[in-house]
PDB file of C-alpha atoms in Angstrom:
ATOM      1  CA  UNK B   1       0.000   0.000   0.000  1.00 52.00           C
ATOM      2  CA  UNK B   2       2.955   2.608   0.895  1.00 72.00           C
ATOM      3  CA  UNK B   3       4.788   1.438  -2.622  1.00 74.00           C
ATOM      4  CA  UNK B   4       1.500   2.459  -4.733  1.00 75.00           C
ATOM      5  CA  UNK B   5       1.003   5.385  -2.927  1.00 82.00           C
ATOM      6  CA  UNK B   6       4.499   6.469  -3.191  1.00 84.00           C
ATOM      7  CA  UNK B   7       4.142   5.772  -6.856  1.00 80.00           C
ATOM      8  CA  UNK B   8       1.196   7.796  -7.409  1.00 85.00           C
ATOM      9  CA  UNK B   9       2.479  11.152  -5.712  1.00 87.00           C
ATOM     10  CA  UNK B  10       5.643  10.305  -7.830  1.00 88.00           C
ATOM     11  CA  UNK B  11       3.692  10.721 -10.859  1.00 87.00           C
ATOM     12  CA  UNK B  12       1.845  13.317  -9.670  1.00 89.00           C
ATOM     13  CA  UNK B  13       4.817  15.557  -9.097  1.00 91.00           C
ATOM     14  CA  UNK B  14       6.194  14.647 -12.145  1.00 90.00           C
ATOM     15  CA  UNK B  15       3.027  15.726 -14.267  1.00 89.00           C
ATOM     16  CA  UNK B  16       3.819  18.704 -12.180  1.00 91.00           C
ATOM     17  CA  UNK B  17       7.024  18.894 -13.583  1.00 92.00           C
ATOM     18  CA  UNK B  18       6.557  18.497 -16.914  1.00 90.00           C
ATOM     19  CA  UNK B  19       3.723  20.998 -17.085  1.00 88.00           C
ATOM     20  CA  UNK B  20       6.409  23.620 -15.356  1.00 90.00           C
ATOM     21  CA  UNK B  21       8.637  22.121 -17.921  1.00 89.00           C
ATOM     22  CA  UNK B  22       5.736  23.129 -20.741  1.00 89.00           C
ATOM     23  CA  UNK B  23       5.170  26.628 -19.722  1.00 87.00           C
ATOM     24  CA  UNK B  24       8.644  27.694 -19.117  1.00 88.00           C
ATOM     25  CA  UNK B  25      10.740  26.480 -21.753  1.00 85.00           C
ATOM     26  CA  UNK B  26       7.954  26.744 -24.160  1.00 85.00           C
ATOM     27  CA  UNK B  27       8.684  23.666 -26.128  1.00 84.00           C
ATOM     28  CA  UNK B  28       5.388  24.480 -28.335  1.00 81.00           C
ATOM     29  CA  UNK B  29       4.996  21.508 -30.964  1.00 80.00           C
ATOM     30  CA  UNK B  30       8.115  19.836 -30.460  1.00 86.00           C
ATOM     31  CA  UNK B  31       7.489  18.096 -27.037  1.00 91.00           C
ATOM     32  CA  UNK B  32       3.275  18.261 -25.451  1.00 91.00           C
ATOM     33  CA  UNK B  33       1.814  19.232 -22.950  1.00 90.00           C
ATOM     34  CA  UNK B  34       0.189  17.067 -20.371  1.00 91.00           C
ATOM     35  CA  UNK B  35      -3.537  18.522 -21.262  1.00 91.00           C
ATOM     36  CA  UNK B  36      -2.263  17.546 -25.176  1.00 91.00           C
ATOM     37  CA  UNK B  37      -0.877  14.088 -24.101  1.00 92.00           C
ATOM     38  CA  UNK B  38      -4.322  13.627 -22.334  1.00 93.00           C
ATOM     39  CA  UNK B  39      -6.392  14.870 -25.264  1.00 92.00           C
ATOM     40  CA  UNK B  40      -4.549  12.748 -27.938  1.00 92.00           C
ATOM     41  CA  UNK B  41      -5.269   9.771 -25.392  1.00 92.00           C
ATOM     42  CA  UNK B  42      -8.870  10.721 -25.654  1.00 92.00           C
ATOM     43  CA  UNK B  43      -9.327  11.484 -29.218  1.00 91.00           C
ATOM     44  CA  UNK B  44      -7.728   8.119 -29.991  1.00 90.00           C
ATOM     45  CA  UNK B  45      -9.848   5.738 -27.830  1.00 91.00           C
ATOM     46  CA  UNK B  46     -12.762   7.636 -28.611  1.00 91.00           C
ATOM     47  CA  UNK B  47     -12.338   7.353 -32.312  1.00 88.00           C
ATOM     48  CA  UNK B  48     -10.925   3.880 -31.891  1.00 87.00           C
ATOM     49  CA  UNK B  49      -7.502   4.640 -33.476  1.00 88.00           C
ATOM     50  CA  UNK B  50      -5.445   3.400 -30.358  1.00 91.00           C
ATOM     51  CA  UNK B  51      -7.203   0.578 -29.811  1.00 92.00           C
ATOM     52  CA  UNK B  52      -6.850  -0.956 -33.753  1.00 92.00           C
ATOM     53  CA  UNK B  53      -3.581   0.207 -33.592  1.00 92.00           C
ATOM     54  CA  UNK B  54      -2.754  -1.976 -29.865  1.00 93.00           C
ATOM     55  CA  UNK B  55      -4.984  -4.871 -31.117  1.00 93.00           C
ATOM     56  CA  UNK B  56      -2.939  -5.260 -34.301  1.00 91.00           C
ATOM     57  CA  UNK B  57       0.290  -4.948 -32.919  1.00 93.00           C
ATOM     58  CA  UNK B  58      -0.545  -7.430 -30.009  1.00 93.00           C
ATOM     59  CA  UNK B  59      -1.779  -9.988 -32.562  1.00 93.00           C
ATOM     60  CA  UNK B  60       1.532  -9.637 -34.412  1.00 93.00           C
ATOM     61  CA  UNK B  61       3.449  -9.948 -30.946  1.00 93.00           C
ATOM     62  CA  UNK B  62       2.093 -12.338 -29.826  1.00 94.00           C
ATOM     63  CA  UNK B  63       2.022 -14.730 -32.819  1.00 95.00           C
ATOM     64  CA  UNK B  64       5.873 -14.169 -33.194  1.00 94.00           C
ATOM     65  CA  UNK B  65       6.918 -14.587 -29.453  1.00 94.00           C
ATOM     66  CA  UNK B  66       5.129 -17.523 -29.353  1.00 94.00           C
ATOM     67  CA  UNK B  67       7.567 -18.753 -32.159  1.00 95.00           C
ATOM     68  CA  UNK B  68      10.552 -17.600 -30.721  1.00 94.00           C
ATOM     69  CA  UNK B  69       9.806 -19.309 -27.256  1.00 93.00           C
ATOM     70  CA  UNK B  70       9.299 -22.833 -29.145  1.00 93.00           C
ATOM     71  CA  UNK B  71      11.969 -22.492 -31.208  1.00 94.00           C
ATOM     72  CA  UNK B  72      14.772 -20.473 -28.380  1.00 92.00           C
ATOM     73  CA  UNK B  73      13.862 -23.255 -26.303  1.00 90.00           C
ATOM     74  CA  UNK B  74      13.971 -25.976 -28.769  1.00 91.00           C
ATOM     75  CA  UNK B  75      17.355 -24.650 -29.707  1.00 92.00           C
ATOM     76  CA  UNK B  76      18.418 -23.788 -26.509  1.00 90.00           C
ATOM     77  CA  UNK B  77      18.139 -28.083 -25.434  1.00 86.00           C
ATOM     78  CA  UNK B  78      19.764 -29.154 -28.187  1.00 90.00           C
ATOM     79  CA  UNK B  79      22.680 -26.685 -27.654  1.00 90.00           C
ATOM     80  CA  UNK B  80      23.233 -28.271 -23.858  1.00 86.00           C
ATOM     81  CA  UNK B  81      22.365 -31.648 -25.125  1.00 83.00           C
ATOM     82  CA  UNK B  82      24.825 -32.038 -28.028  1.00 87.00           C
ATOM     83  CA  UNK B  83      28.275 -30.252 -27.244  1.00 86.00           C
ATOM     84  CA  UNK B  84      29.113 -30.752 -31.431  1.00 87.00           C
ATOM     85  CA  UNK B  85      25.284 -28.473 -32.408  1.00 88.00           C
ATOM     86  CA  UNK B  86      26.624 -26.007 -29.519  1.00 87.00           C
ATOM     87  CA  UNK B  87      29.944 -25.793 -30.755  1.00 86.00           C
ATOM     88  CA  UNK B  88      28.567 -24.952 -34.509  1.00 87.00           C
ATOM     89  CA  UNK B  89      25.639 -23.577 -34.781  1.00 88.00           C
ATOM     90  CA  UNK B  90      25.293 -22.194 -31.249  1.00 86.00           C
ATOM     91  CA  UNK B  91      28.666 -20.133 -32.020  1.00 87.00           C
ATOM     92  CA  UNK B  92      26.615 -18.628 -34.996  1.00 89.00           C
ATOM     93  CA  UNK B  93      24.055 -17.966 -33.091  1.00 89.00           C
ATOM     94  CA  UNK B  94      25.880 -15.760 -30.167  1.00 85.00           C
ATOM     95  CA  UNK B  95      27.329 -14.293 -33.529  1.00 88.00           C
ATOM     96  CA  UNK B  96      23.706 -13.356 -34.534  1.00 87.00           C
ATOM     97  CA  UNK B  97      22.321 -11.925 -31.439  1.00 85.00           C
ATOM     98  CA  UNK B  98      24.834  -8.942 -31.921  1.00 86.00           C
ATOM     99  CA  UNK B  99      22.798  -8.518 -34.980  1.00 88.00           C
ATOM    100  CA  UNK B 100      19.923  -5.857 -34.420  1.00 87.00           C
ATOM    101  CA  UNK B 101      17.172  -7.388 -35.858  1.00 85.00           C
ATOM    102  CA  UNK B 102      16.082  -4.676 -37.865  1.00 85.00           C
ATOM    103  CA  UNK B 103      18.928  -5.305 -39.880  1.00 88.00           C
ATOM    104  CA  UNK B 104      17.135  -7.939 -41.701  1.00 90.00           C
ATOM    105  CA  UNK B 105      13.560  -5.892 -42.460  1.00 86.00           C
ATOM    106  CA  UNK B 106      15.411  -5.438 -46.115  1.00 88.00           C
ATOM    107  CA  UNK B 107      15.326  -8.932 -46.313  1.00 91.00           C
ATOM    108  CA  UNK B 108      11.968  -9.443 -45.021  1.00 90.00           C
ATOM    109  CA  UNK B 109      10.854  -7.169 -47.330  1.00 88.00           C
ATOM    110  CA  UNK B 110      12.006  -9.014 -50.300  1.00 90.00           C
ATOM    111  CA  UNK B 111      10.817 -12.408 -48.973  1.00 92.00           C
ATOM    112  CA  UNK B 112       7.365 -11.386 -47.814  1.00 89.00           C
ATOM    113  CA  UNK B 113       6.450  -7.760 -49.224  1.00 85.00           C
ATOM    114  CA  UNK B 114       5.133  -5.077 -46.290  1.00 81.00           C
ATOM    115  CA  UNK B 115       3.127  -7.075 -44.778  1.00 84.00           C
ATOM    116  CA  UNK B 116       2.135  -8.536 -41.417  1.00 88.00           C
ATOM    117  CA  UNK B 117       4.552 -11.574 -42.107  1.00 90.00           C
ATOM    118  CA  UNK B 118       7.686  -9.071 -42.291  1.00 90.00           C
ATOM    119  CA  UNK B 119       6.783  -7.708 -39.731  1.00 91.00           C
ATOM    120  CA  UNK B 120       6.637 -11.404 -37.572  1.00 93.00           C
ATOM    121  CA  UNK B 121       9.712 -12.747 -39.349  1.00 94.00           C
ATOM    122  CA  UNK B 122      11.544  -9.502 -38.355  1.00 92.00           C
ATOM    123  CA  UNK B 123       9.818  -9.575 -34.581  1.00 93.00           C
ATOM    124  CA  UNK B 124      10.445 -13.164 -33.939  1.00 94.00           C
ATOM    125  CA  UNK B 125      14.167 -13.155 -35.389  1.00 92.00           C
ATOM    126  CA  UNK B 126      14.266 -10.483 -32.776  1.00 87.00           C
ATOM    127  CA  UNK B 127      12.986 -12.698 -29.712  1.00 91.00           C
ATOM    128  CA  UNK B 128      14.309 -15.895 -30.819  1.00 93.00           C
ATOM    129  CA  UNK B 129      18.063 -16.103 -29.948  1.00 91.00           C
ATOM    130  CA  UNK B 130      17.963 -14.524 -26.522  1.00 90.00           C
ATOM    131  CA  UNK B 131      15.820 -17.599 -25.606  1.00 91.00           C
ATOM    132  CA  UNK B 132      18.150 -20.045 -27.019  1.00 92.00           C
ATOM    133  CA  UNK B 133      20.588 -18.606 -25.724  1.00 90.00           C
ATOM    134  CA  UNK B 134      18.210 -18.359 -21.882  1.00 90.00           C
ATOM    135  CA  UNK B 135      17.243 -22.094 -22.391  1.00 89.00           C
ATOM    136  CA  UNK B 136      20.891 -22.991 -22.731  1.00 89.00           C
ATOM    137  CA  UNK B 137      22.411 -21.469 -19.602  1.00 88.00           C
ATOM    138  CA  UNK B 138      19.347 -22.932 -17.724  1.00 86.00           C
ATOM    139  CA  UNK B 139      19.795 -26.815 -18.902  1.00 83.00           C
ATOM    140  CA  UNK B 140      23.873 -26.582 -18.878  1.00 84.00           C
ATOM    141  CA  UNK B 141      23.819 -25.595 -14.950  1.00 83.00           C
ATOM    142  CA  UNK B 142      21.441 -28.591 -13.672  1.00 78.00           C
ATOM    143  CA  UNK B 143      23.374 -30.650 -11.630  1.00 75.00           C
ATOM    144  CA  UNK B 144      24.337 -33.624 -13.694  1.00 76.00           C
ATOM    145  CA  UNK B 145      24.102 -35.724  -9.728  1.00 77.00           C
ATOM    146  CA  UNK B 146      20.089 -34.669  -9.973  1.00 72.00           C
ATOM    147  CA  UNK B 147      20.008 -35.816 -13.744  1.00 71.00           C
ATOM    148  CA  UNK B 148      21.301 -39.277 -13.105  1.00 74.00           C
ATOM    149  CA  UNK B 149      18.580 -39.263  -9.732  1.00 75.00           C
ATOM    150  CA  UNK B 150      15.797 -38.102 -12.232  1.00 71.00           C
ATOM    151  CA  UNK B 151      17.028 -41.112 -14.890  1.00 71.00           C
ATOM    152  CA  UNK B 152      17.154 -44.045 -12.153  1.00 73.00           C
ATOM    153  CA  UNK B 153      13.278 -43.167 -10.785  1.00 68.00           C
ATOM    154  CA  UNK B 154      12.153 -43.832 -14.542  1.00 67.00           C
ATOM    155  CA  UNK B 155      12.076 -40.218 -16.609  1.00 69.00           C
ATOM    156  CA  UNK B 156      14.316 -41.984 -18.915  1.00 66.00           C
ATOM    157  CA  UNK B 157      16.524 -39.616 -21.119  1.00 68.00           C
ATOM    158  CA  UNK B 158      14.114 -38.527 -23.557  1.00 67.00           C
ATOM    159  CA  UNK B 159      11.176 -36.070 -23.096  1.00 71.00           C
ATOM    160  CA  UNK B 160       9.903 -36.769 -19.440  1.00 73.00           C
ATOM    161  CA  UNK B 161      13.308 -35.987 -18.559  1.00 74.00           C
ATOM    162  CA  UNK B 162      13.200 -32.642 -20.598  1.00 73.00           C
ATOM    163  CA  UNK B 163       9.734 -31.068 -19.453  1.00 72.00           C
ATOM    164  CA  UNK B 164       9.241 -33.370 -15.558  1.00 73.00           C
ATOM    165  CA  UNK B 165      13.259 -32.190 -14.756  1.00 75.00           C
ATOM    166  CA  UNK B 166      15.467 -30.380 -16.820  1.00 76.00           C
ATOM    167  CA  UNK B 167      12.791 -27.308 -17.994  1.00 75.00           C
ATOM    168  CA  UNK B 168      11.471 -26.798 -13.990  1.00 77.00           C
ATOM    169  CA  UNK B 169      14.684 -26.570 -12.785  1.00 77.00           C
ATOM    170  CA  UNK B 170      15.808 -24.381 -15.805  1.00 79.00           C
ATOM    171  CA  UNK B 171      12.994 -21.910 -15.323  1.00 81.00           C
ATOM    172  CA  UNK B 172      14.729 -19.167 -13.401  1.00 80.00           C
ATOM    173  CA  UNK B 173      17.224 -18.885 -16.246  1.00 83.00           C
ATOM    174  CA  UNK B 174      13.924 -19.473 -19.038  1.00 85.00           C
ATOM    175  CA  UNK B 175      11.859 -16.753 -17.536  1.00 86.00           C
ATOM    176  CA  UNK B 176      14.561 -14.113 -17.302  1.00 85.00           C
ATOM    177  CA  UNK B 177      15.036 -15.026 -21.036  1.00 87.00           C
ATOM    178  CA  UNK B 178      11.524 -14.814 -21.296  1.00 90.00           C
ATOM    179  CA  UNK B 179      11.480 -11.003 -20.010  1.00 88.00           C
ATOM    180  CA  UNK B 180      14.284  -9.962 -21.588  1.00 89.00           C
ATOM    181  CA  UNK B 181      13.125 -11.507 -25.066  1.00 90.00           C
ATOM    182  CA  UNK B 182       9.446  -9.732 -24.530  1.00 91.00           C
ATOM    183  CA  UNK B 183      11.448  -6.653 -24.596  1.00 89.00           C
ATOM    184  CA  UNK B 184      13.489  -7.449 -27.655  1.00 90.00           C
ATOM    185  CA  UNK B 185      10.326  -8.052 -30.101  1.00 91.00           C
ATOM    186  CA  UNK B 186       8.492  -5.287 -28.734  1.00 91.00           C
ATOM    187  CA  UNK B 187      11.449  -3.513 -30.213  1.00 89.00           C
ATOM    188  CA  UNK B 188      11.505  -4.878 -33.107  1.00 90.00           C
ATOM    189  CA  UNK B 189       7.980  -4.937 -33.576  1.00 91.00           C
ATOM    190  CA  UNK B 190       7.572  -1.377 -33.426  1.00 89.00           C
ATOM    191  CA  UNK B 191      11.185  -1.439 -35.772  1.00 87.00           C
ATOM    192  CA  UNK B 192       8.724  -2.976 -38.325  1.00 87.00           C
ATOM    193  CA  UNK B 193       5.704  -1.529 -38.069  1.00 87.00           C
ATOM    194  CA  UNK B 194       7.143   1.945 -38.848  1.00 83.00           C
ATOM    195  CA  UNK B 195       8.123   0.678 -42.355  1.00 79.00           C
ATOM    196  CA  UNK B 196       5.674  -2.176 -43.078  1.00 75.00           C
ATOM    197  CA  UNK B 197       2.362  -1.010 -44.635  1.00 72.00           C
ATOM    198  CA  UNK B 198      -1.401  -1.899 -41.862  1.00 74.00           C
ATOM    199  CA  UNK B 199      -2.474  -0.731 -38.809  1.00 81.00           C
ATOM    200  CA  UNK B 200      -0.376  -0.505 -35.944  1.00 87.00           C
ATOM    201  CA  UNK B 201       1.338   0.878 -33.199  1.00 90.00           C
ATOM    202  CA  UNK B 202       4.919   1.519 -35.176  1.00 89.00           C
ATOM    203  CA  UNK B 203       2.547   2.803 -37.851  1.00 89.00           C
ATOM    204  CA  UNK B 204       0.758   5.071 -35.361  1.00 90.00           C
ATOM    205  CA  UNK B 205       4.818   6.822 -35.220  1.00 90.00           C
ATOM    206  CA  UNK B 206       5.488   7.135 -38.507  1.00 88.00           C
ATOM    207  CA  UNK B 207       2.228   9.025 -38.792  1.00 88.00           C
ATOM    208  CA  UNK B 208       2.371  11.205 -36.099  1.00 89.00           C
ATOM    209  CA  UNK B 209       6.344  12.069 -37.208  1.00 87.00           C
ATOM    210  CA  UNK B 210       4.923  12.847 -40.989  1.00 86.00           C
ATOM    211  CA  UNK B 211       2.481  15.472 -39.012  1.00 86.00           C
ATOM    212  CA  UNK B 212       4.085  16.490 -36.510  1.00 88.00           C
ATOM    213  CA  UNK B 213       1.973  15.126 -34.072  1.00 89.00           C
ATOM    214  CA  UNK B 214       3.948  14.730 -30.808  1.00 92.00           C
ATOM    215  CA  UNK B 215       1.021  13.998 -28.732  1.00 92.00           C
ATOM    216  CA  UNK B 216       0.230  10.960 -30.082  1.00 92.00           C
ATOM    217  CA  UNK B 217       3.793  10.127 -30.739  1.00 93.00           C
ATOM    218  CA  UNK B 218       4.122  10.600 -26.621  1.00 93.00           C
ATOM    219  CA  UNK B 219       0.848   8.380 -26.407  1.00 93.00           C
ATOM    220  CA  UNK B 220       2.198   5.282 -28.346  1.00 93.00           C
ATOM    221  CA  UNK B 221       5.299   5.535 -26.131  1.00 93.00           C
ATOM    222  CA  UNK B 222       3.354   5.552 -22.834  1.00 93.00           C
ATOM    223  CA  UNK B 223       1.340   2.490 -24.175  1.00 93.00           C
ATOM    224  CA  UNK B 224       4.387   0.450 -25.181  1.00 92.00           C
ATOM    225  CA  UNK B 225       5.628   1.267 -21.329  1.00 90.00           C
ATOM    226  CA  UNK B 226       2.294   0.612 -19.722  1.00 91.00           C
ATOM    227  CA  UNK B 227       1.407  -2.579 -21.570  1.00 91.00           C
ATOM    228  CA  UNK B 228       5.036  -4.022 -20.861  1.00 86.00           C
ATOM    229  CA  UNK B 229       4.673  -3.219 -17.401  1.00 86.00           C
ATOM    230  CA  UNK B 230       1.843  -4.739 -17.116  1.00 89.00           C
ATOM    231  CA  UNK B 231       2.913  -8.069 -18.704  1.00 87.00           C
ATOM    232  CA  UNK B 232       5.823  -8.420 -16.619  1.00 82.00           C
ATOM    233  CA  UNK B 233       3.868  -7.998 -13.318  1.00 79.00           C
ATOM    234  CA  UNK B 234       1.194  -9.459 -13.942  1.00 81.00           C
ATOM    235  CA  UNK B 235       2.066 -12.240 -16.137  1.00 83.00           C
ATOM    236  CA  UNK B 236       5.502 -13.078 -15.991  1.00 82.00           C
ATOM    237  CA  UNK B 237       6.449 -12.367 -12.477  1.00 80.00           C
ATOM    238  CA  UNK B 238       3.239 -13.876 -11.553  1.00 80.00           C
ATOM    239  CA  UNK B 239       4.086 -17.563 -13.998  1.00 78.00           C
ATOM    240  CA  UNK B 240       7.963 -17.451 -12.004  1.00 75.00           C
ATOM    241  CA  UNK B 241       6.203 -17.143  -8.778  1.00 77.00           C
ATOM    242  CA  UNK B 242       3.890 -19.771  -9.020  1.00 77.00           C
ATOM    243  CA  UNK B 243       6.850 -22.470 -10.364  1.00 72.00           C
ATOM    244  CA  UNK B 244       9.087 -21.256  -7.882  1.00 69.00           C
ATOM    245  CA  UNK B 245       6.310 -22.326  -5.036  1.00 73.00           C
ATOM    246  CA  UNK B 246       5.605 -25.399  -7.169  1.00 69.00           C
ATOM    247  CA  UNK B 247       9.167 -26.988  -7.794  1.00 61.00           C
ATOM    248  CA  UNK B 248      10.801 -25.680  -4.590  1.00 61.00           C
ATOM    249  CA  UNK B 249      12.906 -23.663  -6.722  1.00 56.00           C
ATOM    250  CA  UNK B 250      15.254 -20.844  -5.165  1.00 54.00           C
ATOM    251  CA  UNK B 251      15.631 -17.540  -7.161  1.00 48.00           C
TER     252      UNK B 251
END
């Protein structure tokens, strides 16, 4: 109770601030106004703009970090399962995370047009190898002692072993990749939205830039912050807690 209220008089002074800011160094167009900020929030729910724009973008999200979680974590066992596929193609993919993943939009856009697939290839690409790399860690630091226990009560070595021991005790390592991966395609959504043609978030910039609309530039900003907020408190941290509590897990 102290921590929200302490949060809410934080924001309060700080719309303080900024309207101070506002008057006094008279930014005009180039930065808004709380009142503008509030108005742009209002003109775009009430005219349903915001709300295609978060739909769309949430249905493209979410498709594409559902890939990248199958697929980081698919990669991610086979990396700490096979030292040769680790050694290879795991070095290529450290090598590719340094690659921002708007780097390959041109690519993407000569594949699949501007389009909503860009867009998921490009978001998904940008999600993908910080799980593998997440599910990798996790795996490679169970105790090989509590492997060979799991193996002699009957999980075999196939995939009992995989989701009844190795993936539970790899979750604190799976859900920070998790979080940090959420953060990556919401970049890179928003990377490809600006350039790929539909309705969107991204697309909801590169309007507001062409007309020099900073309130509802501001807005999309505050949404992207609010809605990832909101995922990581109440979704993520919520999923580690509830694992931690079931598997006796330490964090």
């Amino acid at each position: 109770m102290h921590t929200a209220l302490r949060r809410t008089l934080f924001l309060i002074l700080l719309l303080i601030i900024w309207e101070l800011g506002f008057r006094i160094f008279q930014w005009g167009w180039k930065f808004p106004s709380p009142l503008q900020t509030f108005q742009a929030f209002y003109n775009g729910f009430a005219h349903g703009h915001l709300l295609n724009a978060i739909g769309a973008s949430l249905r493209r999200l979410l498709i594409s970090f559902a890939i990248s979680i199958g697929i980081g974590t698919l990669l991610g066992y086979l990396f700490a399962r096979y030292r040769y596929f680790d050694e290879t193609f795991g070095f290529v993919v450290v090598a590719l995370q340094t690659v921002p993943s708007i780097a390959w939009l041109p690519f993407a856009i000569i594949w699949f047009g501007l389009n909503d697939t860009s867009v998921i290839f490009i978001t998904t690409i940008g999600a993908t190898w910080t799980m593998s790399m997440a599910s990798r860690t996790g795996i490679m630091n169970i105790s090989p002692i509590h492997l060979r226990a799991a193996q002699m009560l009957g999980t075999g070595s196939g995939y009992r072993l995989f989701f009844q021991v190795q993936l539970p005790a790899a979750f604190p390592h799976w859900i920070t990749g998790i979080r940090v991966a959420w953060a990556f395609a919401w970049r890179a959504l928003v990377a490809g939205e600006l350039i790929a043609k539909g309705v969107g978030l991204g697309q909801m910039l590169q309007d507001g830039r062409g007309l020099g609309d900073t309130a509802t530039i501001l807005c999309v900003v505050i949404i992207i912050a609010v809605i990832g907020t909101i995922s990581d408190h109440f979704c993520f941290k919520q999923l580690e807690d509830r694992i931690v509590l079931r598997f006796q897990l330490k964090k």
